[in-house]
CSV table of C-alpha atoms in Angstrom, one decimal:
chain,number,residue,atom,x,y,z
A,13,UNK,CA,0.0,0.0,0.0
A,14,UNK,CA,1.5,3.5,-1.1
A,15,UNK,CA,1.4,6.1,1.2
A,16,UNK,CA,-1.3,8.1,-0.7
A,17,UNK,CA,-3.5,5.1,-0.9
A,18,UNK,CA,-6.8,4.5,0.8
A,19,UNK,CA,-7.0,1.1,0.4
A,20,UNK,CA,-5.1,-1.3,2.8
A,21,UNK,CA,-5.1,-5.6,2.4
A,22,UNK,CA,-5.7,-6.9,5.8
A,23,UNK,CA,-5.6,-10.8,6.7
A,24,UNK,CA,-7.3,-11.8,10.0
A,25,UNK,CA,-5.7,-15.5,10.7
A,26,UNK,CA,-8.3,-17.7,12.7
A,27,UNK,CA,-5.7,-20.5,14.0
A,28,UNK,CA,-6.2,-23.6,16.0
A,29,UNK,CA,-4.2,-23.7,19.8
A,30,UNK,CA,-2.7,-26.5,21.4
A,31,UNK,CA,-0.6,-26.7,24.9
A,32,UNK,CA,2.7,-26.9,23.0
A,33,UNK,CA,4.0,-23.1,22.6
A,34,UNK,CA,6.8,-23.7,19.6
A,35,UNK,CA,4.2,-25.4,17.6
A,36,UNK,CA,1.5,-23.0,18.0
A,37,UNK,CA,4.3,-20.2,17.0
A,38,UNK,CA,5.0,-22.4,13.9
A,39,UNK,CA,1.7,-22.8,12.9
A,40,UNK,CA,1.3,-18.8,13.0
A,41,UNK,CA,4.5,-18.7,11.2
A,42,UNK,CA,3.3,-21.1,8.2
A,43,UNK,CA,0.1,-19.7,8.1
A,44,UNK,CA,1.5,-16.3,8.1
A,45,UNK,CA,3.7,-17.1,5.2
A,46,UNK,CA,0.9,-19.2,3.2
A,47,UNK,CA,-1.3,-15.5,3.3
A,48,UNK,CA,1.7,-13.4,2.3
A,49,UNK,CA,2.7,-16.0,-0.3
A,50,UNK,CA,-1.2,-16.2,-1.8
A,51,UNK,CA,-2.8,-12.5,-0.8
A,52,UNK,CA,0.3,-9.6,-0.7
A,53,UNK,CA,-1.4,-8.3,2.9
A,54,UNK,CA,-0.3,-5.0,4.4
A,55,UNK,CA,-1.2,-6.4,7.6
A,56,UNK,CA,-1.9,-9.4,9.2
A,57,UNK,CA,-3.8,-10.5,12.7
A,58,UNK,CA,-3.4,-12.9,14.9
A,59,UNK,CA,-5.9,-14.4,17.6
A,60,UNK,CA,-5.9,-13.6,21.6
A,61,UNK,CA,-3.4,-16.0,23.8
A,62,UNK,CA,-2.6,-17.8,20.2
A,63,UNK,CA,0.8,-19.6,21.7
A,64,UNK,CA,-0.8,-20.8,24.7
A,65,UNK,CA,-4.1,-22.1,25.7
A,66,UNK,CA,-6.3,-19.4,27.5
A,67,UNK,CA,-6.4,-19.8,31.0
A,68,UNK,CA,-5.4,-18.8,34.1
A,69,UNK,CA,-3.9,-21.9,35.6
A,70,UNK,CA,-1.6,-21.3,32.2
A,71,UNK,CA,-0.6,-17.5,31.9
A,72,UNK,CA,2.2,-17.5,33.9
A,73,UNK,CA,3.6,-21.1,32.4
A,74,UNK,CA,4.1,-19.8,29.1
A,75,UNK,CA,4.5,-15.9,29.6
A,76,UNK,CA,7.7,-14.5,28.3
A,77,UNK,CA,9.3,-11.1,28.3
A,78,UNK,CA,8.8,-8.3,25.8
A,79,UNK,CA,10.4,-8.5,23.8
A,80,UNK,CA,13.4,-10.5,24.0
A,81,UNK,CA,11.1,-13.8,24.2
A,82,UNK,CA,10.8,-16.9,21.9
A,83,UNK,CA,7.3,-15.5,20.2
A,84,UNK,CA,8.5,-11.8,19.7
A,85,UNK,CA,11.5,-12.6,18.4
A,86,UNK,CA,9.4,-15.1,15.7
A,87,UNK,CA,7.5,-12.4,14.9
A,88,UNK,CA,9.9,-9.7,14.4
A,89,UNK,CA,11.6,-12.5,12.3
A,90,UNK,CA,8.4,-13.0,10.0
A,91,UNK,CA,7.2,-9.0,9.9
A,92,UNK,CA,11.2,-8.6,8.7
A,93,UNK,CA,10.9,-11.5,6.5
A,94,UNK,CA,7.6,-10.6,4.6
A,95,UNK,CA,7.4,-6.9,4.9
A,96,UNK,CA,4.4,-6.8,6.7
A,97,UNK,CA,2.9,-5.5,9.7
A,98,UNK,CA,1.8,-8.0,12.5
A,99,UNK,CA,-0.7,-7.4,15.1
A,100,UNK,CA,0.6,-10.1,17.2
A,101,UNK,CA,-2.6,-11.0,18.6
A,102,UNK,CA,-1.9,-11.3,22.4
A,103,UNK,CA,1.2,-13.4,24.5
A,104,UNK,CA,1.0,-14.1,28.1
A,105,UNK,CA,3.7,-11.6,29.3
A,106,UNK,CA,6.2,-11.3,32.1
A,107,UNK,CA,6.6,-8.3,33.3
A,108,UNK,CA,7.6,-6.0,35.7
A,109,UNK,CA,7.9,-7.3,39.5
A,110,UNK,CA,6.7,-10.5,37.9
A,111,UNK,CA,3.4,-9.4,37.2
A,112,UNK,CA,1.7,-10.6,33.9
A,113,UNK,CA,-0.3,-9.4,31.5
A,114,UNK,CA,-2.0,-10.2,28.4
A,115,UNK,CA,-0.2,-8.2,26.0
A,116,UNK,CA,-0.6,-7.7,21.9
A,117,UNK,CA,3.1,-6.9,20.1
A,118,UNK,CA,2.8,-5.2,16.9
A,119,UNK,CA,5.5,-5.4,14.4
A,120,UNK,CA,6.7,-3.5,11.5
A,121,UNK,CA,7.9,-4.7,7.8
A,122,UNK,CA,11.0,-3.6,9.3
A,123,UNK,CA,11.0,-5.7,12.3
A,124,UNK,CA,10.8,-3.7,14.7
A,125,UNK,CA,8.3,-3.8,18.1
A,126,UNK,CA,6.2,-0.6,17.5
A,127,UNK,CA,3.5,-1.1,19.8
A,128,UNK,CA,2.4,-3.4,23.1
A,129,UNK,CA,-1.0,-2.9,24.2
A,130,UNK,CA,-1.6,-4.9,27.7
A,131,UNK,CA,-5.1,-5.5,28.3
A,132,UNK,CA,-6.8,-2.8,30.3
A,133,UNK,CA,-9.8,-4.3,31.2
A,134,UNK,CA,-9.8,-8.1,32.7
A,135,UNK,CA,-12.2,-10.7,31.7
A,136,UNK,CA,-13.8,-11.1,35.2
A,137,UNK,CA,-17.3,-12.7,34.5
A,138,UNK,CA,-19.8,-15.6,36.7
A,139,UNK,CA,-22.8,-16.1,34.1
A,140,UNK,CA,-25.1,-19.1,36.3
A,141,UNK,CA,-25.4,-21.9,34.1
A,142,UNK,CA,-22.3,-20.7,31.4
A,143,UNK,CA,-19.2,-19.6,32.5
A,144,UNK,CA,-16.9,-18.5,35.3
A,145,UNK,CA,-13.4,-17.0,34.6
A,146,UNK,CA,-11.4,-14.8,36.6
A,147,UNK,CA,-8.0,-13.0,34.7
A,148,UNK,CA,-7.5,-11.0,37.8
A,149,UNK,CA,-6.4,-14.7,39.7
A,150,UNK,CA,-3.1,-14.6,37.5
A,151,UNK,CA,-3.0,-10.8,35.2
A,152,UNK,CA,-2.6,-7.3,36.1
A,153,UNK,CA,-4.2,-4.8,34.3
A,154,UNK,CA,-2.4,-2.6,31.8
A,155,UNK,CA,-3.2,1.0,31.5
A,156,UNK,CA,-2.4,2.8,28.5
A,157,UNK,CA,-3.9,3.4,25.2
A,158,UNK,CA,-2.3,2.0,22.0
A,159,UNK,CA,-2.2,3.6,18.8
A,160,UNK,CA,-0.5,2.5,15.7
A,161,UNK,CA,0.3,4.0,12.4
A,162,UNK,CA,-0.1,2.4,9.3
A,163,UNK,CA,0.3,4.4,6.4
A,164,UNK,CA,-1.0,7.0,7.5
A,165,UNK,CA,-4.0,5.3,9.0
A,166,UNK,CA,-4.4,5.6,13.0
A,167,UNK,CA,-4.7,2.5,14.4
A,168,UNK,CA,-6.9,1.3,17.9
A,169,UNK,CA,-5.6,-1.4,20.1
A,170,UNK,CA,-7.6,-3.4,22.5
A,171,UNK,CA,-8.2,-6.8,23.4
A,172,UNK,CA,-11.3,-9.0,23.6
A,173,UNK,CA,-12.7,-7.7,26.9
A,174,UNK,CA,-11.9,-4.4,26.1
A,175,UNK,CA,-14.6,-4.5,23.1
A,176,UNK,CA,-17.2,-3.9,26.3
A,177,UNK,CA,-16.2,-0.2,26.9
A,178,UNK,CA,-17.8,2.3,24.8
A,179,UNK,CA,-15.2,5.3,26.2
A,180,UNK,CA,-12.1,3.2,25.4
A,181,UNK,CA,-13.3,2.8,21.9
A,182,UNK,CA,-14.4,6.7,21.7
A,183,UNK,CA,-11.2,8.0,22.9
A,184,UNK,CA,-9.6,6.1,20.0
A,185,UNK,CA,-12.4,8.0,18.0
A,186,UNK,CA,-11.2,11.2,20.2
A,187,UNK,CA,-7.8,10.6,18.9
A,188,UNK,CA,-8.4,9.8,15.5
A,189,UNK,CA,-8.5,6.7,14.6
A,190,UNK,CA,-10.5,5.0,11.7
A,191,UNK,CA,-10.3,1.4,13.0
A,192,UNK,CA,-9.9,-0.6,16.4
A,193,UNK,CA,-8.4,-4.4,16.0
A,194,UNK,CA,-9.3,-7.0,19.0
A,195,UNK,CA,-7.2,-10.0,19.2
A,196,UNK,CA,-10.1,-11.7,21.7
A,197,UNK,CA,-11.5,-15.0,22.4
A,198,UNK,CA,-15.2,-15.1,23.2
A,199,UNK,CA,-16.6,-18.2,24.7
A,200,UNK,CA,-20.1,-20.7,23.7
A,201,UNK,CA,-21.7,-18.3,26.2
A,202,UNK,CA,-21.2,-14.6,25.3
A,203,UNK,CA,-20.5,-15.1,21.7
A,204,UNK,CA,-23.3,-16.2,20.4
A,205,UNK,CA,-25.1,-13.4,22.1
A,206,UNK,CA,-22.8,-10.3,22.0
A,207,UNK,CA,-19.5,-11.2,19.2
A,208,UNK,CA,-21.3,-9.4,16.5
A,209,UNK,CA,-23.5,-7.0,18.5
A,210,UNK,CA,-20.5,-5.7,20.2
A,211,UNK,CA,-18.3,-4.9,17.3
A,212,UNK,CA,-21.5,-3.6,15.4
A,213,UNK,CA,-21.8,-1.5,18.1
A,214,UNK,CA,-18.3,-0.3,18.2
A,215,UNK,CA,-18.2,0.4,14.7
A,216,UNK,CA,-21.8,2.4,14.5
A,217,UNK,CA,-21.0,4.5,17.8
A,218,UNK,CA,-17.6,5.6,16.4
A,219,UNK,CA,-18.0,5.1,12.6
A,220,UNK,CA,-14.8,3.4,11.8
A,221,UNK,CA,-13.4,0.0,11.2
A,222,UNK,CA,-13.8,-3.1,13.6
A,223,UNK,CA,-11.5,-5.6,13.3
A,224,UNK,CA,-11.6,-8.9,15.8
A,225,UNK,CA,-9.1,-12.2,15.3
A,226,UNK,CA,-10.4,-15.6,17.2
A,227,UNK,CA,-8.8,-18.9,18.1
A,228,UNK,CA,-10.4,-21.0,15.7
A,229,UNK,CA,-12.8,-23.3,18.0
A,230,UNK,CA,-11.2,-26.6,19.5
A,231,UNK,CA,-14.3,-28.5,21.3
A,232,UNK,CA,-11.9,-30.6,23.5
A,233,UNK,CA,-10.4,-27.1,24.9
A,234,UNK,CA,-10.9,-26.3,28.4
A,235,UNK,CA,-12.4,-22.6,27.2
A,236,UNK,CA,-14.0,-23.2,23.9
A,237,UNK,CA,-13.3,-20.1,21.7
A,238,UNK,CA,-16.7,-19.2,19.7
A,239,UNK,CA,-14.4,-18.6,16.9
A,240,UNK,CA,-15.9,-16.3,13.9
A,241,UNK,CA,-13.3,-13.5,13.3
A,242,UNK,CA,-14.8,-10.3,11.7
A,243,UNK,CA,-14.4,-7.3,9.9
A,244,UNK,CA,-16.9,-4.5,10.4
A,245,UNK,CA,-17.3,-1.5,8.5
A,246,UNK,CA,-17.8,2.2,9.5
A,247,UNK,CA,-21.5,1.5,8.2
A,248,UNK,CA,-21.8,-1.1,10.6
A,249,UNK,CA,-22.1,-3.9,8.2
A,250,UNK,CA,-20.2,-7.5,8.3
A,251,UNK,CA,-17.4,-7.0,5.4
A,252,UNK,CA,-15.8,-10.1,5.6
A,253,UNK,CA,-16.4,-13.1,8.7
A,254,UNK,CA,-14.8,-16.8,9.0
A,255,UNK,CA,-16.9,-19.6,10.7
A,256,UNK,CA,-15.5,-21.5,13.7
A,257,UNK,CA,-12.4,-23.6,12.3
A,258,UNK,CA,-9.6,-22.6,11.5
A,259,UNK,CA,-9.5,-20.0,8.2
A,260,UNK,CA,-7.8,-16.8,6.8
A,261,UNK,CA,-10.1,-14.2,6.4
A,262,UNK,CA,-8.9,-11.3,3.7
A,263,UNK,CA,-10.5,-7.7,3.5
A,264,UNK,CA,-9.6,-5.2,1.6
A,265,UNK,CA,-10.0,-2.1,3.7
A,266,UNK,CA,-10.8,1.3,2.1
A,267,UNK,CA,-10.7,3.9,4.7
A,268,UNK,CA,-12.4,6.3,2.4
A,269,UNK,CA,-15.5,5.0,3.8
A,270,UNK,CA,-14.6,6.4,7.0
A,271,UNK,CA,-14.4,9.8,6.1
A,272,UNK,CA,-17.8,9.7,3.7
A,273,UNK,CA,-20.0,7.9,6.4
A,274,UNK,CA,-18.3,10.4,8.8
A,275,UNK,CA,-19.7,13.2,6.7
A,276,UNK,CA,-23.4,12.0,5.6
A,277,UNK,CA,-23.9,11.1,9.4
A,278,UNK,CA,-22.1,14.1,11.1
A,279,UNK,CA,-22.2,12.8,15.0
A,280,UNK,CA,-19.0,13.8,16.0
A,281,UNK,CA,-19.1,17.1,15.6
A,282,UNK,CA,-23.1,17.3,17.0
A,283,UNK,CA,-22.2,15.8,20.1
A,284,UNK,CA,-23.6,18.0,23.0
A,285,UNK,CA,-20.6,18.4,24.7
A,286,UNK,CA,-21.9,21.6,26.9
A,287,UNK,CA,-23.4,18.6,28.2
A,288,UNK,CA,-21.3,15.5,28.3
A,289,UNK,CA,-18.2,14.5,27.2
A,290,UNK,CA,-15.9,11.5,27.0
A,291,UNK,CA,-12.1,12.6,28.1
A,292,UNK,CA,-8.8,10.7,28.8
A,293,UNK,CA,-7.3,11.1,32.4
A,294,UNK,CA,-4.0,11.6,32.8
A,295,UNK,CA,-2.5,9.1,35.6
């Protein structure tokens, strides 16, 4: 993609886990290579936890520093290799006084570790008669927004839980930005109900992109990922959506629609902000 172009190939790789860490990083890295190899991408996604199964009994077992660690350094390797960007979906990651976090690397055709976005807001749910999880038994929150730059196209990061608060996503709006991409895993419970709501939502409320990459769905997993990655447009319509296994999922973005649905439906800028008002705090 040149500089002065609006359109930008994205690949969203649903993959299939497993409890061994290399192989699941060699999986991504075939896979990865297959969709550069068959589809020229300018960027390419990767699933939440997608090097070690998603759970908190397993966070601290396979977290790794940032980004010195076996999976960055495979993914600065393959960003380098096939001048792309990579939004590493998200690593368990060991960090400072040994806490950890769920954290998303993102990677630049040059190798290099432009962004890490740890997950601000911590899947804490008891739904009677679907699912218990706690993060907050093993991860600490992170606390800062993530942008990237791609192009010339601001860039939201958050990750699967995060998808559930409106402000995050509208100070990425505040800032900006013309899409949000959530490595996330939702579960047999929320997904069906809330997977496409939620990024519909996202997308409508802040008209821009909405980009979400799954685990492909593995039925003998302890947490069953629901699966069905997604692309959403500005208008709020499904652009492009896998099913549950595993799949590549290829969009062709054109962020021109960003600024034209921007205009016809003017929100933004008829906000009542004598009123109300959505504003970052400094810490």
């Amino acid at each position: 993609m040149s500089k002065v172009s609006n359109i930008m190939r994205l690949v969203l790789l649903q993959l299939r886990g497993s409890k061994d860490k290399v192989a699941n990083v060699k999986n991504a890295a075939r896979t990865i290579e297959a969709a550069v190899k068959e589809h020229h991408p300018r960027l390419i996604t990767l699933p939440e936890c997608f090097n070690a199964p998603y759970g908190t009994k397993y966070f601290r077992e396979y977290s790794e520093t940032i980004p010195d660690g076996y999976t960055c350094q495979e993914l600065s390797n393959l960003a380098k290799k096939h001048q792309v960007y990579i939004v590493g979906g998200t690593i368990p990651e060991l960090g400072e006084n040994d806490a950890i976090y769920n954290t998303c690397t993102v990677w630049s055709p040059t190798g290099d570790l432009v962004a890490k976005h740890r997950k601000m807001h911590l899947f804490d749910i008891d739904v009677k008669g679907g699912i218990r999880f706690k993060e907050s038994e093993t991860l600490s929150a992170g606390n800062d927004f993530t942008t990237i730059d791609v192009d010339g196209h601001k860039i939201g990061i958050g990750i699967c839980y995060d998808i559930r608060f409106e402000e995050m996503a509208r100070l990425y709006r505040n800032a900006g930005c013309e899409m949000i991409i959530y490595p996330a895993a939702f579960n047999m419970t929320t997904g069906p109900l809330h997977w496409e709501l939620l990024q519909r939502a996202r997308a409508n409320d802040n008209q821009l992109f909405v980009v979400t990459t799954s685990p492909a769905r593995d039925a003998s997993a302890e947490y069953v990922a629901y699966g069905h990655s997604m692309v959403v447009d500005p208008w709020a319509k499904v652009q492009q959506s896998a099913s549950d296994g595993e799949e590549t999922v290829v969009a062709d973005i054109d962020f021109s629609l960003v600024e034209q649905v921007r205009q016809q439906i003017p929100v933004f800028g008829q906000r009542r902000l004598d009123l109300y008002g959505t504003e970052k705090k400094s810490k």
